[in-house]
Short mmCIF file of C-alpha atoms and ligand atoms in Angstrom, two decimals:
data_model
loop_
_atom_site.label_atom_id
_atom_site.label_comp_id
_atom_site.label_asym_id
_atom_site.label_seq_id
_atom_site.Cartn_x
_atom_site.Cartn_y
_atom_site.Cartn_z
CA UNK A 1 0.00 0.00 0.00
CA UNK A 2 1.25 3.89 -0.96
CA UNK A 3 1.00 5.15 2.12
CA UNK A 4 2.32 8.94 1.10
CA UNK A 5 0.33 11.60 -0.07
CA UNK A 6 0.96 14.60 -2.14
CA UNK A 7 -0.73 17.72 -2.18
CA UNK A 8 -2.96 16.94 -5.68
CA UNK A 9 -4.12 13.75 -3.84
CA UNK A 10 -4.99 14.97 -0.60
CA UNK A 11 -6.90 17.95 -3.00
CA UNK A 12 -8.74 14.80 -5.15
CA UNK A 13 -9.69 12.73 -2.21
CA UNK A 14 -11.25 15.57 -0.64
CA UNK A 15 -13.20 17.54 -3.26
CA UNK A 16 -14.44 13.77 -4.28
CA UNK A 17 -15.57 13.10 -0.78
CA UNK A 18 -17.43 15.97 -0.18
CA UNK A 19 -18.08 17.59 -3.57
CA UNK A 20 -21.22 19.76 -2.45
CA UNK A 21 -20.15 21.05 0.79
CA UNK A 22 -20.24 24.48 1.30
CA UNK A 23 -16.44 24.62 2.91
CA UNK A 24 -13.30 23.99 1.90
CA UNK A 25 -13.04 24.44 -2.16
CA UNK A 26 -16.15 26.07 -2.10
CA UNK A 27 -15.27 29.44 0.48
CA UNK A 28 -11.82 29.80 -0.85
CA UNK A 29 -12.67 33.15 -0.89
CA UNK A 30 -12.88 34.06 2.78
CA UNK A 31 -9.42 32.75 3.35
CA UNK A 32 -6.35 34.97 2.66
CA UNK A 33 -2.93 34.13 3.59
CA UNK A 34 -1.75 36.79 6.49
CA UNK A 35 1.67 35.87 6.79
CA UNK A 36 3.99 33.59 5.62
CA UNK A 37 7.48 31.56 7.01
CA UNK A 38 9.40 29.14 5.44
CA UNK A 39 12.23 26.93 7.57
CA UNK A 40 14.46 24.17 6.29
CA UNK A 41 13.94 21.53 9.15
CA UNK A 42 16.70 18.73 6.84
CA UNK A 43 18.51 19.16 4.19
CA UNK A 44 15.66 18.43 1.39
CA UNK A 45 12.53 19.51 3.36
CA UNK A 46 10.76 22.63 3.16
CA UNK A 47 8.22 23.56 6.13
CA UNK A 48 6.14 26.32 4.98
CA UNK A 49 3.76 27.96 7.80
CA UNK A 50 1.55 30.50 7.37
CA UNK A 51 -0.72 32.66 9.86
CA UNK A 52 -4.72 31.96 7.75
CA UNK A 53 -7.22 34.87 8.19
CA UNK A 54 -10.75 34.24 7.40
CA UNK A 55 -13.52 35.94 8.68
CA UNK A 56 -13.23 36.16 12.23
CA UNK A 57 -10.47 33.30 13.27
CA UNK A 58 -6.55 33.45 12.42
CA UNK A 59 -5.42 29.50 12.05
CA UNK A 60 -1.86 28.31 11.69
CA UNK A 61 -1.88 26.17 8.77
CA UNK A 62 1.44 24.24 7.92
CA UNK A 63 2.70 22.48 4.70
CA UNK A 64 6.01 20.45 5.29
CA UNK A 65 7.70 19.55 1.39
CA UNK A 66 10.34 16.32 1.15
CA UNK A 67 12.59 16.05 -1.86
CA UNK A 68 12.85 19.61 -2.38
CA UNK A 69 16.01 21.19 -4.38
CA UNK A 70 17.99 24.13 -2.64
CA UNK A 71 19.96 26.00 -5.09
CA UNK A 72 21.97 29.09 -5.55
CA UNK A 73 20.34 32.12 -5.68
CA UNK A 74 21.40 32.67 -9.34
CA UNK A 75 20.25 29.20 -10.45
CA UNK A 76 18.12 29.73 -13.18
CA UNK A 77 14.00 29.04 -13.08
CA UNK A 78 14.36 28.87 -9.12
CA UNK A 79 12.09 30.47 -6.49
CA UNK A 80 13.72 32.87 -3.68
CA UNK A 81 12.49 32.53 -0.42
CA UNK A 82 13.75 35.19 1.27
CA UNK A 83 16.73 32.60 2.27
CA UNK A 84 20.38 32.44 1.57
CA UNK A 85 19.61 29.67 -0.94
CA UNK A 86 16.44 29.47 -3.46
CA UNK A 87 14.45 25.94 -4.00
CA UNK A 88 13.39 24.82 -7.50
CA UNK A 89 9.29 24.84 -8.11
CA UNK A 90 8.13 21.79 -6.46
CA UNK A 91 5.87 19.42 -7.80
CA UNK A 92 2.22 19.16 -6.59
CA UNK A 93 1.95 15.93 -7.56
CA UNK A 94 4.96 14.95 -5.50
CA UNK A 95 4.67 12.46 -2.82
CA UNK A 96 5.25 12.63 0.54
CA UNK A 97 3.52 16.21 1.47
CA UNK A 98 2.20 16.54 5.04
CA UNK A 99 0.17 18.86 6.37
CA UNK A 100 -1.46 20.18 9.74
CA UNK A 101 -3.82 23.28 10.38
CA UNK A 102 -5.23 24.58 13.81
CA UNK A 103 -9.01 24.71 12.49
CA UNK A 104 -11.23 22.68 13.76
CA UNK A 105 -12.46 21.05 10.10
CA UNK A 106 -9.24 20.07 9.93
CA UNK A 107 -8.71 18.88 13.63
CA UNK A 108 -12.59 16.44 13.33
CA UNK A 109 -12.48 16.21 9.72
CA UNK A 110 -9.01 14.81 8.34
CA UNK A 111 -6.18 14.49 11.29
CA UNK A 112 -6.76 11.41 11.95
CA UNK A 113 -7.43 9.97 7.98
CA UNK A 114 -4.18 12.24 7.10
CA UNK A 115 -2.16 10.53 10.06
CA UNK A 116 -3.26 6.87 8.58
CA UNK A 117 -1.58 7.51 5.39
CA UNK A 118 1.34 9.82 6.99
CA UNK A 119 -0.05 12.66 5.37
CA UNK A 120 -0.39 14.51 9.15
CA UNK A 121 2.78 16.81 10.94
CA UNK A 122 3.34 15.52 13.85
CA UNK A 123 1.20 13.44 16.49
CA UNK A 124 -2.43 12.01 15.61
CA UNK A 125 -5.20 12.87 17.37
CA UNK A 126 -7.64 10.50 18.97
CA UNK A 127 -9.45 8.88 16.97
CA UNK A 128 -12.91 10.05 16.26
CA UNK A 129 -15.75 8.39 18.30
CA UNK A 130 -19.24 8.59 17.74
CA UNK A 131 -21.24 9.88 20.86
CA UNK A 132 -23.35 7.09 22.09
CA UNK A 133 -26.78 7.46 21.04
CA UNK A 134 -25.85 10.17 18.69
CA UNK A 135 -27.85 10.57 15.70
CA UNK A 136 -25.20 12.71 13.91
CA UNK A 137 -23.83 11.36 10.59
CA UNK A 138 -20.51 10.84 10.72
CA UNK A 139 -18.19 13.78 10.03
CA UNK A 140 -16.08 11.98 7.36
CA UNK A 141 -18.21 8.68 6.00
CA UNK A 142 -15.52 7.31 3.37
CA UNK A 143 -12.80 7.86 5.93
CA UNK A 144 -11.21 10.17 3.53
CA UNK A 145 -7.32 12.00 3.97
CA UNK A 146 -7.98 15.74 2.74
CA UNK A 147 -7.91 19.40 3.54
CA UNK A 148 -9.15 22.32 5.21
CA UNK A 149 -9.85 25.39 3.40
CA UNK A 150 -7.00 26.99 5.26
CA UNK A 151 -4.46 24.22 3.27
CA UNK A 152 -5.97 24.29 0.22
CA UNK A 153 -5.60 28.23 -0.15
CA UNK A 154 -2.00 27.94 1.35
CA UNK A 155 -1.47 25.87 -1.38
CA UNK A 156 -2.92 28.08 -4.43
CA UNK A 157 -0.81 30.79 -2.77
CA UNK A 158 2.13 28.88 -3.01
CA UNK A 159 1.40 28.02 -6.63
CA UNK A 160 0.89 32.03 -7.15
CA UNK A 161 4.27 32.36 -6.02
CA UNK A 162 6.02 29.37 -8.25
CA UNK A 163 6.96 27.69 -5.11
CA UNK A 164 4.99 25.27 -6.31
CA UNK A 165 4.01 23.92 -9.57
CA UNK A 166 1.16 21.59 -10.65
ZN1 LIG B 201 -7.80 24.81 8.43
#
């Protein structure tokens, strides 16, 4: 099994699992991307975190890239960010993306799916339980690994940028 994810995949399985709703790719537009960090936690990874505004709430939403390509600043085609070394456009389509945000969609909707196919930064949460009795449908019925609105608007920033490419 293919456990790792990359950031088209986790956008598929989640538009596919919930085309209709209302959130995520749907209010795109009340998310805008306040500000924006970018670390080098290993040599090839890229941790981009960004402060998300929407309407009322500011989340921290983070995207952490494997396999990416530091380069001199005067490589050609390469992105500077605002480091002593540029990175080359990464793939969206490349494997191994991982991704966290503090919203609660996120938190009840994907953690723990994400975490299953090490798609999730850092520790799982615990895992979702229905309230006895409960007549609530479940949050997430096909068990599906996807995104908050908060990631998924990172990531179109990103792509605005040429950080990343499709
Ligand atoms: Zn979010």
């Amino acid at each position: 099994m293919l456990l790792e994810k990359s950031l088209n995949d986790l956008n598929i399985s989640t538009t596919s699992a919930f085309p209709d709703s209302k959130k995520r790719h749907n209010s795109l537009g009340s998310v805008r991307v306040a500000h924006i960090n970018y670390e080098r936690p290993d040599n090839d990874k890229l941790l981009v975190t960004a402060k998300m505004a929407g309407e009322t709430n500011e989340y921290s939403t983070s995207i952490l890239f494997s396999g990416v390509e530091f380069v001199s600043a005067d490589s050609s085609n390469s992105v500077d960010i605002g480091a002593t070394e540029n990175i080359m456009p990464i793939s969206m389509s490349r494997d191994d993306c991982k991704v966290l945000c503090g919203c609660l969609d996120f938190y009840y909707t994907f953690a723990w799916y994400d975490h299953n196919k090490d798609a999730l930064i850092g520790k799982p949460p615990k895992p979702y339980q229905k309230v006895p009795g409960s007549n609530r449908p479940p949050r997430n019925p096909t068990n599906a690994p996807g995104i908050c609105k908060h990631v998924m608007k990172l990531a179109e920033h990103l792509k605005a940028q040429g950080v990343l490419k499709s």
